[in-house]
Amino acid sequence: MQRENFKYITLIISLFYLIFFNIGCTGKKFDNRNELEKLTIKWRLIKNPKSETETNKAAFTFINNGVETIKTGNWSLYFNQSFLKPKQPDDLAKGKIEHLNGDLYRYIPDSTFTLGQGDSLFFEYEAAGILFNEKYAPQGAYIVYNNTEIITKDLYIAPITNYSDIFPDSAFVATIPTAANQYLINQNIPVLSPDKIGKIIPSPYSIKSGKGDVTLDKSTTIYYSNILKNEANYLVLLMEKYLGTKLKIKEGNGTEANSITLKTAPLTVNGISEEAYSLTVLEGKGIGITGNDAAGVFYGIQSFSALFQTQNQGQIKIGNVEILDAPRFSFRSFLLDVARNFTKKEDVLRLIDLLAMYKINKLNLHLSDDEGWRLEINNLPELTQIGSKRGHTNDSKNWLTPSYGSGPYPDSENNYGKGFYTREEFKEIIKYADQRHIQIIPEISMPGHARAAIRAMEARYDYYLAKGETEKAKEFRLIDPKDKSVYLSAQMYKDNIVCVALPSVYHFYETVVKDVVAMYQEAGLKLTTFNTGGDEVPNGAWAKSPLCIELMKTLPEIKDARQLQGYFLEKAMAIFEKYSLEVVGWEEIVLNKDSQNNIQVNPKFKDKKVLPLVWDNTGKNIDLGYRIANAGYKVILCNATNLYFDLSYNSDPTEPGLVWAGYQDAIDPYVMTPLDVFKSINFDKYSRLTEKEVIFGRKSQKIDANMVRQNLKVEAQKNIVGMQAQLWSETIKGSKMLEYYLAPKLFAFAEKAWSNAPVWESENNISKRVKAIWTGWADISNQIGQRELPRLDFLFGGYNYRIAPPGAVIENGLLKANVAFPDLIIRYTEDGSEPDINSKEYTTPVKVNGLIKVRVFNKFGRASKTVIVK
């Protein structure tokens, strides 16, 4: 009986496990979690339109590599994609793509989504505009399951190879670089001997070479006047890299034949004193660098070092030379965006060293935007706790939403959306820059581009409200909670504008400004200039904010909510004036918009310390900088078509970068004509010099060439006080990409910002001007290839500058090849294999057979993209 009971119990237990197991198996069939992990997702661009007003076609392909069927359910695919504006078809079978915010989207499968073992599901969709290169593809993909579980996914992006199928515009396809068309362009750049090219970039005002030379070695002493110890110490570090030894420094004047003497004295060159210098190298008398001020001495040192050969053999020989020099523009600036994707402190310091070499004297650090807040601020820890991270979130209470492929995990290793500078790190940066005569201009975006700050202050509001501290909760709040305004910013954000009617907004910005001022003081420096941003406030902002509507009732001069931006700047100016700060900001800070979105220059700030940075020179705004300068404002030209370094070098679909303002090769900053921009418009959006005027606008829309243009008045030429190049970071992920965009574009910018205008800038005949431009560029490109790129490798221990692919043709069985920057090495193969450092070197036309591949190398073996010669 006991045995029978035991058998009975065993049977019950067995049945229990069998039932439980079956229930588990049955449940598994309807639980997508495990199968979603085995889901492969591919994306490809199917077809682009001819016009950006039409739609492209693209598709996701879902492949089930698991053993169970994947069904619709509580899961969505999240991804980032810049400038995507999906068009929902009438037939929503298989799912839909939904815009969340910024560049974050999600694919939501519909009720018909069923994917069996080994099956594929093809989801095609349309979106506005043209996707020009592979960087416009989705990135940072992940699946969210049951609203909480995250599954990261690799997206397999199909390369764009069948150009004619994907780009129906044959004129565009013709611009995509090939070995043959690059060969024709490079023919404008002959190889010049070292004695036939300039000695220094940027070119000095005058340079005279003589016979004789001075030899520097470990016995050389650096002498300096008492206010130049910083410059003497800098020169010691520089010389150590070349000589391998640390030179002695002494206060006073040198008399030895190989001494170097640094001193200041009144000096004017070409009517300019500030930053002017003279450099003399005379056999038997040594080397003298005299500046009108310490900055002039520092720039004399940079020119002096440009005369060195990149070697470290214990000795440097420099030929006799006399140089007189001063800058064309006093404001020579570079902007680095660290908000969209973060740049580490060490890489910023490396950038500062590079900018100093080429006499750039400002570094505009873009520290805040919708996608990130990058500076620690006392008393507002939420700014970095919340605003310096990006990851998956439904409410942005703990961090910001993913952008630019930063992924779902806020603390993941390769998340370029995370990071900030502590107060100590920022002080280190500004001191390091000051020692190199570079002024760091902090930029905190206001009133737009402010989502990171808004979300951080909402987290603060929620925290203190939960504690019952209502007044403290409201202290720094940046939004009107009852605002029903509908807008979409340039970067597709729906909630990135602060409420200009809230007193707490101005309290917030004063708190930030006050602490930034304090950081400079703690570093022993004085903050004199602050960038407020101030651009791209979208139409619709403030229009349905009860607080703003009430405010406008008290301001009869304001007829439209768009005009509240001027009101905001006027209120903010009181903060900046309190701290004796000059305000720089994008041109919108001095513009008014009417209800039709027409713009006029606002004269209200003309006599204030306001300096507009004019970026939009596209289309009908080609003369916008001149309109502002003619109205009496000092102006910094930041022309997007020539000075946005994150624009793609060319139309190759594999070339990274954005293209909204055209393409931008290394020559683009050089062809800019600051005082007569209309002489730049025979340079088209594909970076090709033409002999006819081509005016193009944003999104490549052509603009009427007969439109009314406002030339820069002669008396207003003095109002163009500088230039700024920009490097926005949407497509930057790490220091290698930063360096790729920087060089070789930076050389042309330095030449344009510092050196006297070349004669061709005043040439009215287009044909003569084009010829002269190529002659000037041939000189600069030879300098870049023969001297500047090797200098970067030597001084920085290798530099990830872009190596332009070669040009090549085969004529009568002969391979003919050339380079954009002479002195780089061409290597080729004849068997279809990838050229490497051991492949044959091309020097002169050579007989070839087979599938010819060609590539350019620097002396360290780093190479360009490979091209096939047809």
Short mmCIF file of N, CA and C in Angstrom, two decimals, residues 253-366:
data_model
loop_
_atom_site.label_atom_id
_atom_site.label_comp_id
_atom_site.label_asym_id
_atom_site.label_seq_id
_atom_site.Cartn_x
_atom_site.Cartn_y
_atom_site.Cartn_z
N ASN A 253 69.25 90.30 -22.89
CA ASN A 253 69.45 90.23 -24.34
C ASN A 253 70.62 89.33 -24.67
N GLY A 254 70.43 88.52 -25.69
CA GLY A 254 71.50 87.59 -26.08
C GLY A 254 72.50 88.25 -27.03
N THR A 255 73.76 87.85 -26.91
CA THR A 255 74.80 88.36 -27.81
C THR A 255 75.48 87.22 -28.57
N GLU A 256 75.25 85.97 -28.17
CA GLU A 256 75.88 84.84 -28.85
C GLU A 256 75.31 84.67 -30.26
N ALA A 257 76.10 84.10 -31.12
CA ALA A 257 75.71 83.93 -32.53
C ALA A 257 74.54 82.96 -32.70
N ASN A 258 74.32 82.10 -31.70
CA ASN A 258 73.19 81.16 -31.82
C ASN A 258 72.15 81.37 -30.73
N SER A 259 72.10 82.57 -30.17
CA SER A 259 71.11 82.85 -29.12
C SER A 259 69.77 83.22 -29.73
N ILE A 260 68.74 83.13 -28.88
CA ILE A 260 67.38 83.55 -29.26
C ILE A 260 66.95 84.60 -28.24
N THR A 261 66.53 85.77 -28.72
CA THR A 261 66.13 86.85 -27.82
C THR A 261 64.66 87.21 -28.06
N LEU A 262 63.89 87.19 -26.97
CA LEU A 262 62.48 87.56 -27.01
C LEU A 262 62.32 88.90 -26.30
N LYS A 263 61.65 89.85 -26.96
CA LYS A 263 61.44 91.14 -26.31
C LYS A 263 60.22 91.84 -26.91
N THR A 264 59.75 92.85 -26.20
CA THR A 264 58.67 93.68 -26.71
C THR A 264 59.19 95.09 -26.97
N ALA A 265 58.57 95.73 -27.96
CA ALA A 265 58.89 97.11 -28.31
C ALA A 265 57.75 97.63 -29.17
N PRO A 266 57.51 98.93 -29.16
CA PRO A 266 56.45 99.47 -30.02
C PRO A 266 56.68 99.07 -31.47
N LEU A 267 55.65 98.56 -32.10
CA LEU A 267 55.78 98.03 -33.47
C LEU A 267 54.45 98.15 -34.19
N THR A 268 54.50 98.64 -35.41
CA THR A 268 53.32 98.72 -36.26
C THR A 268 53.67 98.14 -37.61
N VAL A 269 52.82 97.21 -38.06
CA VAL A 269 53.03 96.57 -39.36
C VAL A 269 51.73 96.71 -40.15
N ASN A 270 51.83 97.30 -41.32
CA ASN A 270 50.65 97.50 -42.18
C ASN A 270 49.54 98.22 -41.42
N GLY A 271 49.92 99.16 -40.58
CA GLY A 271 48.96 99.96 -39.82
C GLY A 271 48.40 99.27 -38.60
N ILE A 272 48.90 98.08 -38.26
CA ILE A 272 48.37 97.31 -37.14
C ILE A 272 49.46 97.11 -36.10
N SER A 273 49.13 97.36 -34.84
CA SER A 273 50.10 97.17 -33.75
C SER A 273 49.79 95.93 -32.92
N GLU A 274 48.52 95.75 -32.55
CA GLU A 274 48.16 94.62 -31.69
C GLU A 274 48.53 93.30 -32.36
N GLU A 275 49.30 92.48 -31.66
CA GLU A 275 49.75 91.15 -32.09
C GLU A 275 50.82 91.20 -33.19
N ALA A 276 51.31 92.38 -33.52
CA ALA A 276 52.35 92.50 -34.54
C ALA A 276 53.68 92.00 -34.00
N TYR A 277 54.56 91.53 -34.90
CA TYR A 277 55.88 91.05 -34.49
C TYR A 277 56.87 91.19 -35.63
N SER A 278 58.14 91.14 -35.28
CA SER A 278 59.21 91.01 -36.26
C SER A 278 60.07 89.82 -35.86
N LEU A 279 60.60 89.13 -36.85
CA LEU A 279 61.47 87.97 -36.63
C LEU A 279 62.69 88.14 -37.52
N THR A 280 63.87 88.12 -36.92
CA THR A 280 65.10 88.21 -37.70
C THR A 280 66.00 87.03 -37.37
N VAL A 281 66.52 86.43 -38.41
CA VAL A 281 67.53 85.38 -38.29
C VAL A 281 68.73 85.86 -39.08
N LEU A 282 69.79 86.22 -38.39
CA LEU A 282 70.97 86.80 -39.03
C LEU A 282 72.23 86.06 -38.59
N GLU A 283 72.98 85.58 -39.55
CA GLU A 283 74.21 84.86 -39.25
C GLU A 283 75.15 85.75 -38.44
N GLY A 284 75.65 85.23 -37.36
CA GLY A 284 76.55 85.96 -36.50
C GLY A 284 75.86 86.79 -35.44
N LYS A 285 74.57 87.02 -35.59
CA LYS A 285 73.84 87.85 -34.63
C LYS A 285 72.72 87.10 -33.91
N GLY A 286 72.45 85.87 -34.33
CA GLY A 286 71.43 85.08 -33.66
C GLY A 286 70.03 85.39 -34.14
N ILE A 287 69.09 85.11 -33.29
CA ILE A 287 67.67 85.19 -33.65
C ILE A 287 66.97 86.16 -32.71
N GLY A 288 66.23 87.08 -33.28
CA GLY A 288 65.49 88.05 -32.48
C GLY A 288 64.01 88.00 -32.81
N ILE A 289 63.19 87.91 -31.80
CA ILE A 289 61.73 87.96 -31.98
C ILE A 289 61.22 89.11 -31.13
N THR A 290 60.70 90.12 -31.79
CA THR A 290 60.20 91.31 -31.11
C THR A 290 58.71 91.46 -31.40
N GLY A 291 57.94 91.62 -30.35
CA GLY A 291 56.50 91.81 -30.52
C GLY A 291 56.06 93.13 -29.95
N ASN A 292 55.01 93.68 -30.53
CA ASN A 292 54.41 94.87 -29.93
C ASN A 292 53.85 94.56 -28.56
N ASP A 293 53.51 93.29 -28.35
CA ASP A 293 52.98 92.81 -27.08
C ASP A 293 53.37 91.34 -26.94
N ALA A 294 53.02 90.75 -25.82
CA ALA A 294 53.40 89.35 -25.59
C ALA A 294 52.79 88.43 -26.63
N ALA A 295 51.56 88.73 -27.07
CA ALA A 295 50.93 87.90 -28.10
C ALA A 295 51.73 87.96 -29.39
N GLY A 296 52.22 89.15 -29.74
CA GLY A 296 53.05 89.26 -30.93
C GLY A 296 54.30 88.41 -30.85
N VAL A 297 54.94 88.41 -29.68
CA VAL A 297 56.12 87.56 -29.49
C VAL A 297 55.75 86.09 -29.66
N PHE A 298 54.61 85.70 -29.10
CA PHE A 298 54.17 84.31 -29.20
C PHE A 298 53.96 83.92 -30.65
N TYR A 299 53.35 84.80 -31.44
CA TYR A 299 53.13 84.47 -32.85
C TYR A 299 54.43 84.49 -33.64
N GLY A 300 55.38 85.32 -33.20
CA GLY A 300 56.71 85.25 -33.80
C GLY A 300 57.36 83.91 -33.56
N ILE A 301 57.16 83.35 -32.36
CA ILE A 301 57.67 82.00 -32.05
C ILE A 301 57.05 80.97 -32.98
N GLN A 302 55.75 81.10 -33.27
CA GLN A 302 55.10 80.14 -34.16
C GLN A 302 55.68 80.22 -35.57
N SER A 303 55.92 81.42 -36.06
CA SER A 303 56.54 81.55 -37.37
C SER A 303 57.97 81.02 -37.36
N PHE A 304 58.69 81.28 -36.28
CA PHE A 304 60.05 80.78 -36.11
C PHE A 304 60.06 79.25 -36.19
N SER A 305 59.15 78.59 -35.48
CA SER A 305 59.14 77.13 -35.47
C SER A 305 58.72 76.55 -36.81
N ALA A 306 57.93 77.33 -37.59
CA ALA A 306 57.53 76.85 -38.92
C ALA A 306 58.71 76.76 -39.87
N LEU A 307 59.80 77.44 -39.53
CA LEU A 307 61.00 77.40 -40.38
C LEU A 307 61.86 76.17 -40.10
N PHE A 308 61.55 75.42 -39.03
CA PHE A 308 62.34 74.24 -38.67
C PHE A 308 62.03 73.09 -39.62
N GLN A 309 63.01 72.23 -39.75
CA GLN A 309 62.75 70.93 -40.35
C GLN A 309 62.27 70.00 -39.24
N THR A 310 61.35 69.10 -39.55
CA THR A 310 60.84 68.19 -38.52
C THR A 310 61.83 67.06 -38.29
N GLN A 311 62.83 67.35 -37.48
CA GLN A 311 63.84 66.35 -37.16
C GLN A 311 64.30 66.55 -35.72
N ASN A 312 64.95 65.58 -35.19
CA ASN A 312 65.43 65.64 -33.81
C ASN A 312 66.83 65.03 -33.78
N GLN A 313 67.77 65.76 -34.34
CA GLN A 313 69.14 65.28 -34.45
C GLN A 313 70.12 66.15 -33.67
N GLY A 314 69.55 66.91 -32.72
CA GLY A 314 70.42 67.71 -31.86
C GLY A 314 70.87 69.01 -32.48
N GLN A 315 70.37 69.34 -33.66
CA GLN A 315 70.82 70.56 -34.33
C GLN A 315 69.76 71.03 -35.32
N ILE A 316 69.55 72.35 -35.36
CA ILE A 316 68.62 72.95 -36.32
C ILE A 316 69.34 74.08 -37.02
N LYS A 317 69.28 74.09 -38.35
CA LYS A 317 69.90 75.15 -39.14
C LYS A 317 68.78 75.95 -39.81
N ILE A 318 68.80 77.29 -39.61
CA ILE A 318 67.77 78.17 -40.15
C ILE A 318 68.44 79.25 -41.00
N GLY A 319 67.95 79.39 -42.23
CA GLY A 319 68.51 80.40 -43.12
C GLY A 319 68.16 81.81 -42.69
N ASN A 320 69.03 82.75 -43.06
CA ASN A 320 68.79 84.16 -42.75
C ASN A 320 67.44 84.62 -43.31
N VAL A 321 66.69 85.33 -42.49
CA VAL A 321 65.37 85.79 -42.91
C VAL A 321 64.95 86.98 -42.06
N GLU A 322 64.17 87.87 -42.65
CA GLU A 322 63.57 88.99 -41.93
C GLU A 322 62.07 88.96 -42.20
N ILE A 323 61.29 88.93 -41.13
CA ILE A 323 59.84 88.86 -41.27
C ILE A 323 59.20 89.99 -40.49
N LEU A 324 58.24 90.66 -41.12
CA LEU A 324 57.36 91.62 -40.45
C LEU A 324 55.94 91.11 -40.64
N ASP A 325 55.16 91.14 -39.56
CA ASP A 325 53.86 90.48 -39.66
C ASP A 325 52.87 91.06 -38.66
N ALA A 326 51.61 91.05 -39.07
CA ALA A 326 50.49 91.44 -38.20
C ALA A 326 49.23 90.83 -38.80
N PRO A 327 48.22 90.61 -37.97
CA PRO A 327 47.02 89.92 -38.48
C PRO A 327 46.10 90.82 -39.29
N ARG A 328 45.41 90.19 -40.23
CA ARG A 328 44.36 90.88 -40.99
C ARG A 328 43.16 91.16 -40.10
N PHE A 329 42.75 90.15 -39.30
CA PHE A 329 41.60 90.29 -38.42
C PHE A 329 42.04 90.07 -36.97
N SER A 330 41.48 90.85 -36.07
CA SER A 330 41.85 90.72 -34.65
C SER A 330 41.14 89.57 -33.97
N PHE A 331 40.00 89.15 -34.53
CA PHE A 331 39.18 88.09 -33.94
C PHE A 331 39.28 86.88 -34.86
N ARG A 332 40.09 85.89 -34.45
CA ARG A 332 40.31 84.69 -35.27
C ARG A 332 39.93 83.49 -34.41
N SER A 333 38.75 82.98 -34.64
CA SER A 333 38.15 82.08 -33.66
C SER A 333 37.83 80.72 -34.27
N PHE A 334 37.82 79.75 -33.38
CA PHE A 334 37.39 78.39 -33.74
C PHE A 334 36.37 77.94 -32.72
N LEU A 335 35.25 77.39 -33.20
CA LEU A 335 34.22 76.87 -32.31
C LEU A 335 34.29 75.35 -32.27
N LEU A 336 34.31 74.82 -31.06
CA LEU A 336 34.20 73.37 -30.87
C LEU A 336 32.92 73.09 -30.09
N ASP A 337 32.05 72.30 -30.70
CA ASP A 337 30.82 71.88 -30.05
C ASP A 337 31.12 70.64 -29.21
N VAL A 338 31.02 70.77 -27.89
CA VAL A 338 31.20 69.62 -27.01
C VAL A 338 29.87 69.18 -26.40
N ALA A 339 28.77 69.81 -26.83
CA ALA A 339 27.46 69.52 -26.26
C ALA A 339 26.80 68.32 -26.94
N ARG A 340 26.81 68.31 -28.28
CA ARG A 340 26.14 67.21 -29.00
C ARG A 340 26.85 65.89 -28.72
N ASN A 341 28.15 65.85 -28.99
CA ASN A 341 28.99 64.74 -28.56
C ASN A 341 30.18 65.33 -27.82
N PHE A 342 30.58 64.69 -26.75
CA PHE A 342 31.54 65.27 -25.81
C PHE A 342 32.98 65.06 -26.27
N THR A 343 33.82 66.05 -25.99
CA THR A 343 35.26 65.96 -26.23
C THR A 343 35.98 66.04 -24.89
N LYS A 344 36.84 65.08 -24.61
CA LYS A 344 37.54 65.04 -23.32
C LYS A 344 38.52 66.19 -23.17
N LYS A 345 38.82 66.49 -21.92
CA LYS A 345 39.72 67.61 -21.62
C LYS A 345 41.05 67.46 -22.35
N GLU A 346 41.63 66.26 -22.35
CA GLU A 346 42.93 66.05 -22.97
C GLU A 346 42.90 66.38 -24.46
N ASP A 347 41.80 66.09 -25.11
CA ASP A 347 41.68 66.37 -26.53
C ASP A 347 41.47 67.86 -26.78
N VAL A 348 40.83 68.55 -25.84
CA VAL A 348 40.70 70.00 -25.95
C VAL A 348 42.06 70.67 -25.82
N LEU A 349 42.88 70.20 -24.90
CA LEU A 349 44.22 70.76 -24.74
C LEU A 349 45.05 70.53 -25.99
N ARG A 350 44.92 69.37 -26.60
CA ARG A 350 45.62 69.06 -27.85
C ARG A 350 45.15 69.99 -28.96
N LEU A 351 43.85 70.26 -28.99
CA LEU A 351 43.30 71.20 -29.97
C LEU A 351 43.88 72.60 -29.76
N ILE A 352 43.96 73.02 -28.51
CA ILE A 352 44.50 74.35 -28.21
C ILE A 352 45.92 74.49 -28.74
N ASP A 353 46.73 73.47 -28.57
CA ASP A 353 48.10 73.51 -29.11
C ASP A 353 48.09 73.68 -30.62
N LEU A 354 47.18 72.99 -31.30
CA LEU A 354 47.10 73.11 -32.76
C LEU A 354 46.66 74.51 -33.17
N LEU A 355 45.63 75.03 -32.54
CA LEU A 355 45.14 76.37 -32.88
C LEU A 355 46.23 77.41 -32.67
N ALA A 356 46.99 77.27 -31.59
CA ALA A 356 48.06 78.23 -31.30
C ALA A 356 49.11 78.23 -32.40
N MET A 357 49.42 77.06 -32.96
CA MET A 357 50.41 76.96 -34.02
C MET A 357 50.03 77.81 -35.23
N TYR A 358 48.74 77.97 -35.45
CA TYR A 358 48.28 78.67 -36.64
C TYR A 358 47.63 80.01 -36.31
N LYS A 359 48.00 80.55 -35.14
CA LYS A 359 47.68 81.93 -34.76
C LYS A 359 46.19 82.19 -34.62
N ILE A 360 45.44 81.16 -34.22
CA ILE A 360 44.03 81.34 -33.86
C ILE A 360 43.99 81.83 -32.42
N ASN A 361 43.24 82.90 -32.13
CA ASN A 361 43.32 83.49 -30.79
C ASN A 361 42.04 83.39 -29.95
N LYS A 362 41.03 82.69 -30.46
CA LYS A 362 39.81 82.45 -29.68
C LYS A 362 39.39 80.99 -29.85
N LEU A 363 38.87 80.42 -28.78
CA LEU A 363 38.25 79.10 -28.84
C LEU A 363 36.88 79.22 -28.19
N ASN A 364 35.86 79.14 -29.01
CA ASN A 364 34.47 79.21 -28.55
C ASN A 364 34.04 77.79 -28.18
N LEU A 365 33.87 77.53 -26.90
CA LEU A 365 33.43 76.20 -26.44
C LEU A 365 31.91 76.20 -26.30
N HIS A 366 31.27 75.42 -27.15
CA HIS A 366 29.80 75.29 -27.15
C HIS A 366 29.44 74.27 -26.07
#
